[in-house]
XYZ file of N, CA and C in Angstrom:
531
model
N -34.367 32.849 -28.012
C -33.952 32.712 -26.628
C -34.801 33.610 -25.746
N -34.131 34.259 -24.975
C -34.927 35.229 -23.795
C -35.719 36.200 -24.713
N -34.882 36.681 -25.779
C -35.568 38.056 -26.747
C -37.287 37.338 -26.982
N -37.537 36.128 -27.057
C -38.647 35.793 -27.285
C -40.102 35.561 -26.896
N -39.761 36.322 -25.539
C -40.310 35.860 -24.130
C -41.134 36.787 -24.278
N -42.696 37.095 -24.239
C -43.575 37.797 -23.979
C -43.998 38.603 -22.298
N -44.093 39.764 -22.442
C -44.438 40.469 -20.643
C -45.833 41.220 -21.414
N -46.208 41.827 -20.153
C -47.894 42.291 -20.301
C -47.046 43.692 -19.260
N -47.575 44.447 -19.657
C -47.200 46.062 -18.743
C -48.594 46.169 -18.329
N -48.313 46.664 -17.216
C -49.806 47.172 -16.283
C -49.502 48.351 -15.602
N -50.484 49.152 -14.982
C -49.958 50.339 -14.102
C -48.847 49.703 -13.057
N -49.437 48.769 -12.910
C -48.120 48.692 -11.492
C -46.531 48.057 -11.773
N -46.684 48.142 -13.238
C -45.356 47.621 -13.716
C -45.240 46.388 -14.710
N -44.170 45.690 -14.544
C -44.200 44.459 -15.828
C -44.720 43.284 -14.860
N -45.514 42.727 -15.438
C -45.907 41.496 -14.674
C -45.177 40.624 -15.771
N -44.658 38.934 -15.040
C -44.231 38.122 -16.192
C -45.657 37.180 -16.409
N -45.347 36.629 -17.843
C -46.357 35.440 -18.003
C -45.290 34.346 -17.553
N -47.040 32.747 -17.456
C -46.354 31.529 -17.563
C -44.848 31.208 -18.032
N -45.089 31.774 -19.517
C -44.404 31.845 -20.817
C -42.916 31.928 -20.360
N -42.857 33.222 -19.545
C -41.417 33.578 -19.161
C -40.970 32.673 -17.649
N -41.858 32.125 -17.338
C -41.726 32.091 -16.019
C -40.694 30.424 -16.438
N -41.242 30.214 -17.559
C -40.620 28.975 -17.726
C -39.240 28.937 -18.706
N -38.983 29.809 -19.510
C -38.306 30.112 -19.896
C -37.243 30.473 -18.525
N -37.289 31.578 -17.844
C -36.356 31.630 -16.585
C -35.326 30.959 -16.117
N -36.627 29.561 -15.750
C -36.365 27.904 -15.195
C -35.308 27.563 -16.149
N -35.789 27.483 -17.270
C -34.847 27.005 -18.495
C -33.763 27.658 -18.577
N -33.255 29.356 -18.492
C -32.190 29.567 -18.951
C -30.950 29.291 -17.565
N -31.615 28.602 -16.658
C -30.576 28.191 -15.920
C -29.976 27.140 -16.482
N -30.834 26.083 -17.406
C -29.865 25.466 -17.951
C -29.683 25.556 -19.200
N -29.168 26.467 -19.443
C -29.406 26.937 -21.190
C -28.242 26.388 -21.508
N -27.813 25.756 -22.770
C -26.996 24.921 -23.786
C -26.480 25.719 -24.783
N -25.400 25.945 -25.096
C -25.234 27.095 -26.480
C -24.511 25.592 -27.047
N -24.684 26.157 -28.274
C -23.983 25.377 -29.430
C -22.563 25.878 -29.864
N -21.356 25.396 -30.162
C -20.283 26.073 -30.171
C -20.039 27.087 -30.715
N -20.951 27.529 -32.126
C -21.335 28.570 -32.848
C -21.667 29.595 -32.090
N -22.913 29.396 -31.195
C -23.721 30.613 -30.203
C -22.077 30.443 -29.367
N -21.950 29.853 -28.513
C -20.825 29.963 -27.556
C -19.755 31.138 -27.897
N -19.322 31.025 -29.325
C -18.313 31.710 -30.179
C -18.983 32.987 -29.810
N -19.913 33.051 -30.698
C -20.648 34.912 -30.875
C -20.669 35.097 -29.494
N -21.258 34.414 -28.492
C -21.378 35.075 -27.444
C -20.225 35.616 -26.766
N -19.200 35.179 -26.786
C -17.703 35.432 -26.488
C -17.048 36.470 -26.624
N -16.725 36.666 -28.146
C -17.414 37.327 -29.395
C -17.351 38.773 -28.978
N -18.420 38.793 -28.615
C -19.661 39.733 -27.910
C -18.880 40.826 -27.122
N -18.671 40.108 -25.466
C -18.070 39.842 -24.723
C -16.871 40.670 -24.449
N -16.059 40.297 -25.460
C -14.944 40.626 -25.448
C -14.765 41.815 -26.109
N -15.275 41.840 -27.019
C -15.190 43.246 -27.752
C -16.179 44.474 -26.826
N -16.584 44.252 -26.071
C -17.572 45.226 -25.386
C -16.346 45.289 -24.469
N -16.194 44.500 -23.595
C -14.586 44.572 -22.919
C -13.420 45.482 -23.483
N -13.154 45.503 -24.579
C -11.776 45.844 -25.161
C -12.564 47.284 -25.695
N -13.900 47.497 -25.909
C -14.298 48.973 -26.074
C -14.006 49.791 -24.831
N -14.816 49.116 -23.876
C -14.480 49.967 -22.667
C -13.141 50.259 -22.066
N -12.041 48.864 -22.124
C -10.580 49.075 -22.178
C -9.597 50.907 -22.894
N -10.831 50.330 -24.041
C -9.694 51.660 -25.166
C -10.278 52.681 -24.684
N -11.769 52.979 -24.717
C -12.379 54.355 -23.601
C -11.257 54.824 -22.745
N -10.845 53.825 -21.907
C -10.623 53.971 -20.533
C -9.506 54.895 -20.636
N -8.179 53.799 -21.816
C -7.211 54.493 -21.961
C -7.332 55.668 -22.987
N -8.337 56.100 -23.842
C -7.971 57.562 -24.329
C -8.080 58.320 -23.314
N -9.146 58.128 -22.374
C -9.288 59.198 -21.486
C -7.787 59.573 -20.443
N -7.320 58.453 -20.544
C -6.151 58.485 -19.249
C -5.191 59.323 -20.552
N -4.781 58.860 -21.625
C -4.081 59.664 -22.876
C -4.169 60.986 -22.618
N -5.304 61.486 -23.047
C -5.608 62.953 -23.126
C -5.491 63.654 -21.920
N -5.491 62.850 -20.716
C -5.126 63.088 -19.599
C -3.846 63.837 -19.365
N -3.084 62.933 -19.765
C -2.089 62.686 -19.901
C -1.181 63.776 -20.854
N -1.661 63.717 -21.736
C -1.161 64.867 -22.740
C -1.617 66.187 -22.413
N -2.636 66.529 -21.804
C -3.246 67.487 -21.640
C -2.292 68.095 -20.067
N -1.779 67.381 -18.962
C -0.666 67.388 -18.244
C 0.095 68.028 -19.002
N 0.782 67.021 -20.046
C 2.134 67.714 -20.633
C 2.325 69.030 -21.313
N 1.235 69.151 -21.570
C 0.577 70.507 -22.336
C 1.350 71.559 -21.008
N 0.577 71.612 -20.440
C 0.467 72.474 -19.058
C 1.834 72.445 -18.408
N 2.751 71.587 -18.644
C 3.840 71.593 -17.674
C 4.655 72.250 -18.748
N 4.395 72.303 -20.229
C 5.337 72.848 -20.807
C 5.382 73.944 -21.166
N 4.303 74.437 -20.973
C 3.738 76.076 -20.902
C 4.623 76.412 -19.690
N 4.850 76.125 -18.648
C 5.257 76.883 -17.538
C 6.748 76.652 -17.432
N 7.216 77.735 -16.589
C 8.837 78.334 -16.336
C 9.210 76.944 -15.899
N 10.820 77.020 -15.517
C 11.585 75.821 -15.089
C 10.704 75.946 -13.554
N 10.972 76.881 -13.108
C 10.704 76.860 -11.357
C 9.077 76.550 -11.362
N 7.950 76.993 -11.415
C 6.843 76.654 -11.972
C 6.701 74.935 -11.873
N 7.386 74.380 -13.229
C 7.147 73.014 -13.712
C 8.088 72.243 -12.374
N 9.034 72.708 -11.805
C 9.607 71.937 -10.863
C 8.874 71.808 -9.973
N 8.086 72.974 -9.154
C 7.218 72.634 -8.156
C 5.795 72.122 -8.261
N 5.029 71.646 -9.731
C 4.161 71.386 -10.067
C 4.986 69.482 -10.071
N 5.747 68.852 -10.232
C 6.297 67.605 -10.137
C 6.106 67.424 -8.747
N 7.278 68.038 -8.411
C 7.458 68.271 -6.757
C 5.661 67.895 -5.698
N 5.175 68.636 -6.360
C 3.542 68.332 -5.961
C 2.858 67.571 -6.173
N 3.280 67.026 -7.669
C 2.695 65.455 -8.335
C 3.251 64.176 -7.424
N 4.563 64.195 -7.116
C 5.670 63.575 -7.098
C 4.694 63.080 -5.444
N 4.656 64.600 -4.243
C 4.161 64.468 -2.853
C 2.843 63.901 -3.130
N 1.678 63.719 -4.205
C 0.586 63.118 -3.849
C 0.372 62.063 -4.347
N 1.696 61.431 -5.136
C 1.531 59.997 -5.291
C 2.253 59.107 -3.977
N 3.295 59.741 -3.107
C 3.780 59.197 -1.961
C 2.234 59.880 -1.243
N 1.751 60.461 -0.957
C 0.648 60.445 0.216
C -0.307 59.536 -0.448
N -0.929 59.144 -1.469
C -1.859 58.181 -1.750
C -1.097 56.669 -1.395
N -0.024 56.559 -1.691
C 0.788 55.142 -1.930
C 1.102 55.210 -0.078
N 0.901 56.092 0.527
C 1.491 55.762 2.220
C -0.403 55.640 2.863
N -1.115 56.597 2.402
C -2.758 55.583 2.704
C -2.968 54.688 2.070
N -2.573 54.124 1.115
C -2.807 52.815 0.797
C -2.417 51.558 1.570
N -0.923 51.734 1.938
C 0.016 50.852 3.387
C -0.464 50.779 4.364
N -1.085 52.460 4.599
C -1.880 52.395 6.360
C -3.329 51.586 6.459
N -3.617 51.604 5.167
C -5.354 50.819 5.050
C -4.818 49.510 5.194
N -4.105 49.345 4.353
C -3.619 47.460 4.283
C -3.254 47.227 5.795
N -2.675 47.675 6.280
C -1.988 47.609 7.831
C -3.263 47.782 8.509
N -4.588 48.691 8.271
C -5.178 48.496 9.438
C -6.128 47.401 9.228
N -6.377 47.114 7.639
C -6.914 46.216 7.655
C -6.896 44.548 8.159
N -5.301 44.415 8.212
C -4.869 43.383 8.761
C -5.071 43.455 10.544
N -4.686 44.511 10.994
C -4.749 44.502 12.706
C -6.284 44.627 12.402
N -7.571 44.600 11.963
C -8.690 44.745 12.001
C -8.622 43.315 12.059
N -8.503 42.071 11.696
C -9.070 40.993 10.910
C -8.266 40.225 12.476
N -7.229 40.754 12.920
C -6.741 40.423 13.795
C -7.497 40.686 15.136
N -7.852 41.678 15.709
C -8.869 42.114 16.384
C -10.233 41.387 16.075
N -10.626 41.107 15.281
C -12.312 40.562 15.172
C -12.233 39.394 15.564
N -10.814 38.712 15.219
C -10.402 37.355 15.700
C -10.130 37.037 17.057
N -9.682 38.213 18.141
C -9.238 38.215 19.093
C -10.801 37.997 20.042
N -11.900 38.637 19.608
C -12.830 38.639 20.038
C -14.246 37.772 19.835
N -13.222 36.884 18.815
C -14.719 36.170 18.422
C -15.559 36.341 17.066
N -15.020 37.305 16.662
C -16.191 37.902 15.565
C -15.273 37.394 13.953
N -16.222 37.061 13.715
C -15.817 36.368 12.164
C -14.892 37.887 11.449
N -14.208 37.843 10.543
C -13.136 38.450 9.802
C -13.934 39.029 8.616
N -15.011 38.688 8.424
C -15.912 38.947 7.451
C -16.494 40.340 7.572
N -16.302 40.790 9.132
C -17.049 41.815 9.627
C -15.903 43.269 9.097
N -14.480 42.356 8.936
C -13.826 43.533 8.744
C -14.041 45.062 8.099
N -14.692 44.854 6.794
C -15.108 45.988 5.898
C -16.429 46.707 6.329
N -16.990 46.552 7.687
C -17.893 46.860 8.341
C -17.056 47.963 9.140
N -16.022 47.006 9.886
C -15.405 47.827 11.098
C -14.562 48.943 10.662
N -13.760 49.235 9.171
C -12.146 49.271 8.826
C -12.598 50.921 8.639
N -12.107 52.119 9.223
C -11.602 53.332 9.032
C -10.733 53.155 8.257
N -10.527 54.896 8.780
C -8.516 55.881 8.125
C -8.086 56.219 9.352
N -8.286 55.340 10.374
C -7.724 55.680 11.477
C -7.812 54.426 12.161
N -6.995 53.571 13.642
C -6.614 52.785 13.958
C -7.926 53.186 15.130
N -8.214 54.139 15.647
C -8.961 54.666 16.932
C -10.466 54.298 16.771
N -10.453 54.996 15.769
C -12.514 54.772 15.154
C -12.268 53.311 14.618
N -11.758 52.888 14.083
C -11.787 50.744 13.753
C -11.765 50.139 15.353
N -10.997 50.813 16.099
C -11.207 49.751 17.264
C -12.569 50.335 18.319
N -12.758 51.470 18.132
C -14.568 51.871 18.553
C -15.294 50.862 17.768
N -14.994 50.746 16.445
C -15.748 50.543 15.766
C -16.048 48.719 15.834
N -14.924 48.440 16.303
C -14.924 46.562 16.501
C -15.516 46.682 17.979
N -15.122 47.662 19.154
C -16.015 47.090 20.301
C -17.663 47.413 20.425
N -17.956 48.291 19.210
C -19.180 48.283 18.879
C -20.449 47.496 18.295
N -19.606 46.755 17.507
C -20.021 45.391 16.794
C -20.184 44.407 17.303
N -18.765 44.124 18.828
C -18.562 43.135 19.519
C -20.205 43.067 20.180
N -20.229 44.383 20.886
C -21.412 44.367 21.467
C -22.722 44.330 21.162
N -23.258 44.758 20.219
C -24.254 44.482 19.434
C -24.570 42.985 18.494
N -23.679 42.255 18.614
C -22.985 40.731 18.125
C -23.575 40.301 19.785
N -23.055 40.661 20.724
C -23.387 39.784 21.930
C -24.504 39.847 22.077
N -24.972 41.000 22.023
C -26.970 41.160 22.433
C -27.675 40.114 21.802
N -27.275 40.381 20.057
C -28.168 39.594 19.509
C -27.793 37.986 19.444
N -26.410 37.744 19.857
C -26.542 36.663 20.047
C -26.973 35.901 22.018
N -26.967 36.707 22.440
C -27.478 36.281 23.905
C -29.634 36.425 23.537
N -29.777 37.119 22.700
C -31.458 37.355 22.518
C -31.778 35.937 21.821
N -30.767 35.498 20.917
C -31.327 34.078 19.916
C -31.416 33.299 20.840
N -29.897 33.282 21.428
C -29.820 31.845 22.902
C -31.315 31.751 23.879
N -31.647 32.900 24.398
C -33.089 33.140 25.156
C -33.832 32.242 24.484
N -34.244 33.465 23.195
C -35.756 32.905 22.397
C -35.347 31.492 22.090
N -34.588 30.963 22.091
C -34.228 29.249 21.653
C -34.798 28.657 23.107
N -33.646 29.075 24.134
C -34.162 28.294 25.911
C -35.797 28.429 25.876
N -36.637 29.842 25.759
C -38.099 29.607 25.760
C -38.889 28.500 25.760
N -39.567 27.961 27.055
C -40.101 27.202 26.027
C -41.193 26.700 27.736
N -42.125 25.654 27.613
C -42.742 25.511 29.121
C -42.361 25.059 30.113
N -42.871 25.460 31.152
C -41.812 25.287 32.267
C -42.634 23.431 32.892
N -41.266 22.524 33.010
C -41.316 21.194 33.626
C -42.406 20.734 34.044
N -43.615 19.854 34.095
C -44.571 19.776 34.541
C -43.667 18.597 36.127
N -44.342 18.695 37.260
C -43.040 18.272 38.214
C -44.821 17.171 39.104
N -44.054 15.922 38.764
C -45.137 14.883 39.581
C -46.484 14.795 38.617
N -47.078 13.417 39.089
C -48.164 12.647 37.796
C -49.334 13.864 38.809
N -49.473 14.443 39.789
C -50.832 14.600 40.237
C -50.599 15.098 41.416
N -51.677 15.533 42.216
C -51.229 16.284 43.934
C -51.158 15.220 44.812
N -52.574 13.980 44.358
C -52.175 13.270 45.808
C -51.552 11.661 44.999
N -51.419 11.764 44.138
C -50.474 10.455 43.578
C -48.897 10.570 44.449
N -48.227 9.259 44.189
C -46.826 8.868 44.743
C -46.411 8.931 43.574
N -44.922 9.370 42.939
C -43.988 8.944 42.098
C -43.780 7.488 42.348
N -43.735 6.498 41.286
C -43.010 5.395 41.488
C -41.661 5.132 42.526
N -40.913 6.856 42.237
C -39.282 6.655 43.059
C -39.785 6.262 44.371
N -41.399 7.320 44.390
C -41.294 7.513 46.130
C -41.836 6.162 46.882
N -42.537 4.999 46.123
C -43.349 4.243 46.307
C -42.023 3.161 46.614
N -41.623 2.993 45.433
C -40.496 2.130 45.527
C -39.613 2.164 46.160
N -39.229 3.543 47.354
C -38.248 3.551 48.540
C -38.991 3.359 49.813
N -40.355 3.330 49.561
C -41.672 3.065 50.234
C -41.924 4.290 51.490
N -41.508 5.441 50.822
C -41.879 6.816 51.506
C -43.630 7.306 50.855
């Protein structure tokens, strides 16, 4: 497959050959056989479910390594060490509400003005004040460049007006002025 593909290294880097260039073309439509399909899957998944179990020893030992520490310490100690756990999962979980909330009055605002909703993650602070600077900033820089396209589009030569200086227009001939 691809493993088979020949490159040439040069100072200025990998150049490809023909060779690969067509291969490329090809692996857009590459065909596995249900066998390859399998392994590749296979593959896949177990690289998935490695990084999965990584993920969770680390959160484990995390975790245990917490419990370690809370059980070393006095009642009063371990109460206000919760107490503190307890306040920065309500302050993460209340910026999480205020993002969702501004993100929605953001999408609402871009709409109010014209500007596609797409722009949102452009405009969106941690604050309601700097997102709406931040949407009439866009608005305006959105108008320039779209009033500069409209121009360079209108550009273009100006009307040539009558066949000649001392010719008649047909109109004028035919009202017999």
């Amino acid at each position: 497959m691809a493993d088979e593909v020949n490159t040439e290294e040069t100072n200025t880097g990998t150049e490809t050959t023909d060779n690969q260039e067509q291969t490329e073309t090809q692996d857009d439509k590459l065909t596995f056989t249900p066998k390859e399909f399998d392994s590749e899957v296979d593959k896949r998944i177990a690289n998935a479910l490695q990084t999965a179990k990584a993920k969770w020893d680390e959160e484990k030992k995390e975790e245990i390594s917490n419990a370690e520490k809370l059980a070393k310490m006095s009642a009063s100690d371990r109460k206000a060490a919760e107490d503190k756990a307890k306040q920065e999962a309500l302050d993460n979980r209340e910026k999480q509400l205020n993002m969702r909330e501004y993100r929605y009055e953001a999408k609402h605002q871009l709409e109010e003005n014209g500007l596609p909703d797409s722009f949102v993650d452009m405009v969106l602070s941690e604050d309601a004040e700097t997102t709406k600077n931040n949407i009439g900033a866009i608005k305006a820089e959105f108008d320039k460049a779209i009033e500069a396209a409209v121009n360079e589009k209108l550009k273009g030569t100006t009307p040539k007006t009558g066949q000649g200086a001392g010719t008649k227009s047909a109109l004028a001939e035919g009202l017999g002025l």
